[in-house]
Amino acid sequence: MAEDIIFQSAVDTLQRGDKAAAKILLARLLKMNPKNVKYWLWMSAAVETREEQVYCLQMVHKLGVCTVTR
């Protein structure tokens, strides 16, 4: 339940254009649940550099493939 509230807040914050605040919220979520594909996908939109974005999207791919193949 708490994760849902934090996630919605992160999405709202990101949609308002505050990437720094959204990144903090998403980092908190990823500490709680590092295998959540949705969190990694949204984090890819919040990070500053192309390298960070690629890393996040690689995590989405890696976790998504693991989820599908189970």
Short mmCIF file of N, CA, C and O in Angstrom, two decimals:
data_model
loop_
_atom_site.label_atom_id
_atom_site.label_comp_id
_atom_site.label_asym_id
_atom_site.label_seq_id
_atom_site.Cartn_x
_atom_site.Cartn_y
_atom_site.Cartn_z
N MET A 1 0.82 -1.20 0.00
CA MET A 1 0.00 0.00 0.00
C MET A 1 0.87 1.26 0.00
O MET A 1 0.64 2.14 -0.80
N ALA A 2 1.84 1.30 0.90
CA ALA A 2 2.72 2.48 0.96
C ALA A 2 3.47 2.65 -0.35
O ALA A 2 3.67 3.78 -0.81
N GLU A 3 3.88 1.53 -0.95
CA GLU A 3 4.59 1.61 -2.23
C GLU A 3 3.72 2.25 -3.30
O GLU A 3 4.20 3.04 -4.10
N ASP A 4 2.44 1.92 -3.31
CA ASP A 4 1.53 2.49 -4.31
C ASP A 4 1.43 4.01 -4.16
O ASP A 4 1.42 4.73 -5.16
N ILE A 5 1.39 4.47 -2.93
CA ILE A 5 1.29 5.92 -2.68
C ILE A 5 2.57 6.62 -3.11
O ILE A 5 2.53 7.67 -3.77
N ILE A 6 3.71 6.05 -2.75
CA ILE A 6 5.00 6.64 -3.14
C ILE A 6 5.14 6.63 -4.66
O ILE A 6 5.59 7.61 -5.26
N PHE A 7 4.74 5.52 -5.28
CA PHE A 7 4.85 5.42 -6.73
C PHE A 7 4.00 6.49 -7.42
O PHE A 7 4.46 7.17 -8.33
N GLN A 8 2.76 6.64 -6.98
CA GLN A 8 1.89 7.64 -7.60
C GLN A 8 2.46 9.04 -7.41
O GLN A 8 2.41 9.87 -8.31
N SER A 9 3.03 9.28 -6.25
CA SER A 9 3.66 10.57 -5.99
C SER A 9 4.85 10.79 -6.92
O SER A 9 5.05 11.89 -7.45
N ALA A 10 5.64 9.74 -7.14
CA ALA A 10 6.79 9.83 -8.04
C ALA A 10 6.34 10.14 -9.47
O ALA A 10 6.92 10.99 -10.14
N VAL A 11 5.31 9.45 -9.93
CA VAL A 11 4.80 9.68 -11.28
C VAL A 11 4.27 11.11 -11.41
O VAL A 11 4.58 11.81 -12.38
N ASP A 12 3.48 11.54 -10.44
CA ASP A 12 2.94 12.91 -10.47
C ASP A 12 4.06 13.94 -10.48
O ASP A 12 4.01 14.93 -11.23
N THR A 13 5.07 13.71 -9.65
CA THR A 13 6.21 14.62 -9.57
C THR A 13 6.96 14.68 -10.89
O THR A 13 7.33 15.76 -11.36
N LEU A 14 7.17 13.54 -11.48
CA LEU A 14 7.87 13.49 -12.77
C LEU A 14 7.05 14.18 -13.86
O LEU A 14 7.59 14.93 -14.67
N GLN A 15 5.76 13.96 -13.86
CA GLN A 15 4.91 14.59 -14.87
C GLN A 15 4.85 16.11 -14.71
O GLN A 15 4.61 16.81 -15.68
N ARG A 16 5.11 16.59 -13.50
CA ARG A 16 5.20 18.05 -13.28
C ARG A 16 6.55 18.59 -13.69
O ARG A 16 6.77 19.80 -13.67
N GLY A 17 7.48 17.69 -14.02
CA GLY A 17 8.78 18.13 -14.50
C GLY A 17 9.89 18.17 -13.45
O GLY A 17 10.99 18.61 -13.75
N ASP A 18 9.60 17.72 -12.25
CA ASP A 18 10.60 17.73 -11.18
C ASP A 18 11.32 16.38 -11.14
O ASP A 18 11.01 15.51 -10.32
N LYS A 19 12.27 16.23 -12.05
CA LYS A 19 12.98 14.96 -12.17
C LYS A 19 13.78 14.62 -10.92
O LYS A 19 13.85 13.46 -10.53
N ALA A 20 14.38 15.61 -10.28
CA ALA A 20 15.21 15.36 -9.10
C ALA A 20 14.39 14.75 -7.96
O ALA A 20 14.80 13.77 -7.34
N ALA A 21 13.22 15.33 -7.71
CA ALA A 21 12.37 14.82 -6.63
C ALA A 21 11.81 13.44 -6.99
O ALA A 21 11.72 12.55 -6.14
N ALA A 22 11.45 13.25 -8.25
CA ALA A 22 10.93 11.95 -8.69
C ALA A 22 12.00 10.88 -8.56
O ALA A 22 11.72 9.75 -8.14
N LYS A 23 13.24 11.24 -8.88
CA LYS A 23 14.35 10.29 -8.78
C LYS A 23 14.54 9.82 -7.34
O LYS A 23 14.79 8.64 -7.09
N ILE A 24 14.40 10.74 -6.39
CA ILE A 24 14.53 10.38 -4.97
C ILE A 24 13.44 9.38 -4.58
O ILE A 24 13.71 8.37 -3.91
N LEU A 25 12.21 9.65 -4.98
CA LEU A 25 11.11 8.75 -4.66
C LEU A 25 11.28 7.39 -5.31
O LEU A 25 11.06 6.35 -4.68
N LEU A 26 11.68 7.39 -6.56
CA LEU A 26 11.88 6.12 -7.28
C LEU A 26 13.05 5.33 -6.70
O LEU A 26 12.98 4.10 -6.62
N ALA A 27 14.08 6.01 -6.27
CA ALA A 27 15.21 5.33 -5.63
C ALA A 27 14.75 4.65 -4.34
O ALA A 27 15.15 3.52 -4.04
N ARG A 28 13.89 5.32 -3.60
CA ARG A 28 13.33 4.72 -2.37
C ARG A 28 12.53 3.46 -2.72
O ARG A 28 12.65 2.43 -2.05
N LEU A 29 11.73 3.55 -3.76
CA LEU A 29 10.95 2.39 -4.18
C LEU A 29 11.84 1.23 -4.62
O LEU A 29 11.56 0.07 -4.30
N LEU A 30 12.89 1.55 -5.36
CA LEU A 30 13.78 0.50 -5.83
C LEU A 30 14.56 -0.15 -4.69
O LEU A 30 14.92 -1.32 -4.78
N LYS A 31 14.79 0.59 -3.62
CA LYS A 31 15.41 -0.03 -2.45
C LYS A 31 14.45 -1.03 -1.81
O LYS A 31 14.87 -2.07 -1.32
N MET A 32 13.17 -0.70 -1.84
CA MET A 32 12.16 -1.60 -1.27
C MET A 32 11.91 -2.80 -2.16
O MET A 32 11.65 -3.90 -1.68
N ASN A 33 11.96 -2.58 -3.49
CA ASN A 33 11.60 -3.63 -4.43
C ASN A 33 12.45 -3.48 -5.70
O ASN A 33 11.98 -2.96 -6.71
N PRO A 34 13.71 -3.95 -5.65
CA PRO A 34 14.62 -3.76 -6.78
C PRO A 34 14.28 -4.56 -8.03
O PRO A 34 14.87 -4.32 -9.09
N LYS A 35 13.33 -5.45 -7.95
CA LYS A 35 12.96 -6.25 -9.13
C LYS A 35 11.68 -5.77 -9.79
O LYS A 35 11.12 -6.46 -10.64
N ASN A 36 11.23 -4.58 -9.43
CA ASN A 36 9.99 -4.05 -9.99
C ASN A 36 10.29 -3.35 -11.32
O ASN A 36 10.92 -2.29 -11.36
N VAL A 37 9.85 -3.96 -12.40
CA VAL A 37 10.11 -3.44 -13.75
C VAL A 37 9.53 -2.04 -13.92
O VAL A 37 10.16 -1.16 -14.52
N LYS A 38 8.35 -1.83 -13.39
CA LYS A 38 7.68 -0.53 -13.52
C LYS A 38 8.51 0.58 -12.89
O LYS A 38 8.63 1.66 -13.47
N TYR A 39 9.11 0.33 -11.74
CA TYR A 39 9.94 1.35 -11.08
C TYR A 39 11.17 1.68 -11.93
O TYR A 39 11.55 2.84 -12.07
N TRP A 40 11.80 0.66 -12.50
CA TRP A 40 12.97 0.90 -13.34
C TRP A 40 12.60 1.69 -14.59
O TRP A 40 13.35 2.57 -15.02
N LEU A 41 11.45 1.37 -15.17
CA LEU A 41 11.02 2.08 -16.37
C LEU A 41 10.82 3.57 -16.09
O LEU A 41 11.30 4.44 -16.82
N TRP A 42 10.14 3.87 -15.00
CA TRP A 42 9.92 5.27 -14.63
C TRP A 42 11.21 5.95 -14.22
O TRP A 42 11.42 7.13 -14.51
N MET A 43 12.11 5.20 -13.58
CA MET A 43 13.41 5.78 -13.21
C MET A 43 14.17 6.18 -14.46
O MET A 43 14.87 7.20 -14.46
N SER A 44 14.01 5.44 -15.54
CA SER A 44 14.70 5.78 -16.78
C SER A 44 14.29 7.17 -17.29
O SER A 44 15.06 7.83 -17.98
N ALA A 45 13.11 7.61 -16.93
CA ALA A 45 12.64 8.93 -17.34
C ALA A 45 13.10 10.02 -16.37
O ALA A 45 13.05 11.20 -16.71
N ALA A 46 13.55 9.63 -15.19
CA ALA A 46 13.92 10.61 -14.16
C ALA A 46 15.42 10.89 -14.10
O ALA A 46 15.82 11.93 -13.58
N VAL A 47 16.23 9.99 -14.61
CA VAL A 47 17.68 10.16 -14.51
C VAL A 47 18.20 11.23 -15.47
O VAL A 47 17.53 11.57 -16.45
N GLU A 48 19.40 11.72 -15.17
CA GLU A 48 19.94 12.85 -15.93
C GLU A 48 20.73 12.44 -17.18
O GLU A 48 20.69 13.13 -18.19
N THR A 49 21.47 11.36 -17.08
CA THR A 49 22.39 11.04 -18.18
C THR A 49 21.88 9.89 -19.05
O THR A 49 21.08 9.07 -18.61
N ARG A 50 22.39 9.84 -20.24
CA ARG A 50 22.06 8.77 -21.17
C ARG A 50 22.52 7.42 -20.62
O ARG A 50 21.83 6.42 -20.76
N GLU A 51 23.69 7.42 -19.97
CA GLU A 51 24.22 6.18 -19.40
C GLU A 51 23.29 5.62 -18.32
O GLU A 51 23.04 4.42 -18.26
N GLU A 52 22.78 6.52 -17.47
CA GLU A 52 21.84 6.09 -16.43
C GLU A 52 20.55 5.56 -17.05
O GLU A 52 20.00 4.57 -16.59
N GLN A 53 20.11 6.23 -18.09
CA GLN A 53 18.89 5.81 -18.76
C GLN A 53 19.07 4.42 -19.38
O GLN A 53 18.20 3.55 -19.24
N VAL A 54 20.20 4.21 -20.02
CA VAL A 54 20.48 2.90 -20.62
C VAL A 54 20.50 1.83 -19.54
O VAL A 54 19.93 0.74 -19.72
N TYR A 55 21.16 2.11 -18.41
CA TYR A 55 21.21 1.14 -17.32
C TYR A 55 19.81 0.77 -16.85
O TYR A 55 19.49 -0.42 -16.68
N CYS A 56 18.97 1.77 -16.63
CA CYS A 56 17.60 1.52 -16.17
C CYS A 56 16.84 0.66 -17.18
O CYS A 56 16.14 -0.29 -16.80
N LEU A 57 16.98 0.99 -18.44
CA LEU A 57 16.27 0.23 -19.47
C LEU A 57 16.83 -1.18 -19.63
O LEU A 57 16.08 -2.11 -19.93
N GLN A 58 18.12 -1.34 -19.38
CA GLN A 58 18.68 -2.69 -19.38
C GLN A 58 18.08 -3.52 -18.24
O GLN A 58 17.82 -4.71 -18.40
N MET A 59 17.87 -2.88 -17.09
CA MET A 59 17.24 -3.56 -15.97
C MET A 59 15.81 -3.94 -16.32
O MET A 59 15.35 -5.04 -15.98
N VAL A 60 15.09 -3.06 -17.01
CA VAL A 60 13.73 -3.37 -17.45
C VAL A 60 13.75 -4.61 -18.33
O VAL A 60 12.97 -5.54 -18.14
N HIS A 61 14.68 -4.62 -19.27
CA HIS A 61 14.78 -5.76 -20.18
C HIS A 61 15.13 -7.04 -19.42
O HIS A 61 14.49 -8.07 -19.60
N LYS A 62 16.15 -6.95 -18.59
CA LYS A 62 16.60 -8.12 -17.83
C LYS A 62 15.49 -8.68 -16.95
O LYS A 62 15.23 -9.88 -16.96
N LEU A 63 14.85 -7.82 -16.19
CA LEU A 63 13.79 -8.27 -15.28
C LEU A 63 12.56 -8.70 -16.04
O LEU A 63 11.88 -9.66 -15.66
N GLY A 64 12.25 -8.02 -17.13
CA GLY A 64 11.09 -8.38 -17.94
C GLY A 64 11.25 -9.74 -18.57
O GLY A 64 10.33 -10.54 -18.60
N VAL A 65 12.46 -10.03 -19.06
CA VAL A 65 12.74 -11.34 -19.67
C VAL A 65 12.64 -12.42 -18.61
O VAL A 65 12.06 -13.48 -18.82
N CYS A 66 13.19 -12.15 -17.42
CA CYS A 66 13.13 -13.13 -16.32
C CYS A 66 11.67 -13.41 -15.92
O CYS A 66 11.31 -14.55 -15.65
N THR A 67 10.86 -12.38 -15.90
CA THR A 67 9.47 -12.52 -15.52
C THR A 67 8.70 -13.34 -16.55
O THR A 67 7.92 -14.23 -16.20
N VAL A 68 8.96 -13.10 -17.82
CA VAL A 68 8.24 -13.78 -18.89
C VAL A 68 8.64 -15.25 -18.98
O VAL A 68 7.81 -16.11 -19.24
N THR A 69 9.91 -15.55 -18.73
CA THR A 69 10.39 -16.92 -18.92
C THR A 69 10.12 -17.84 -17.74
O THR A 69 10.38 -19.01 -17.82
N ARG A 70 9.64 -17.32 -16.66
CA ARG A 70 9.37 -18.16 -15.49
C ARG A 70 8.17 -19.03 -15.69
O ARG A 70 7.24 -18.91 -16.26
#
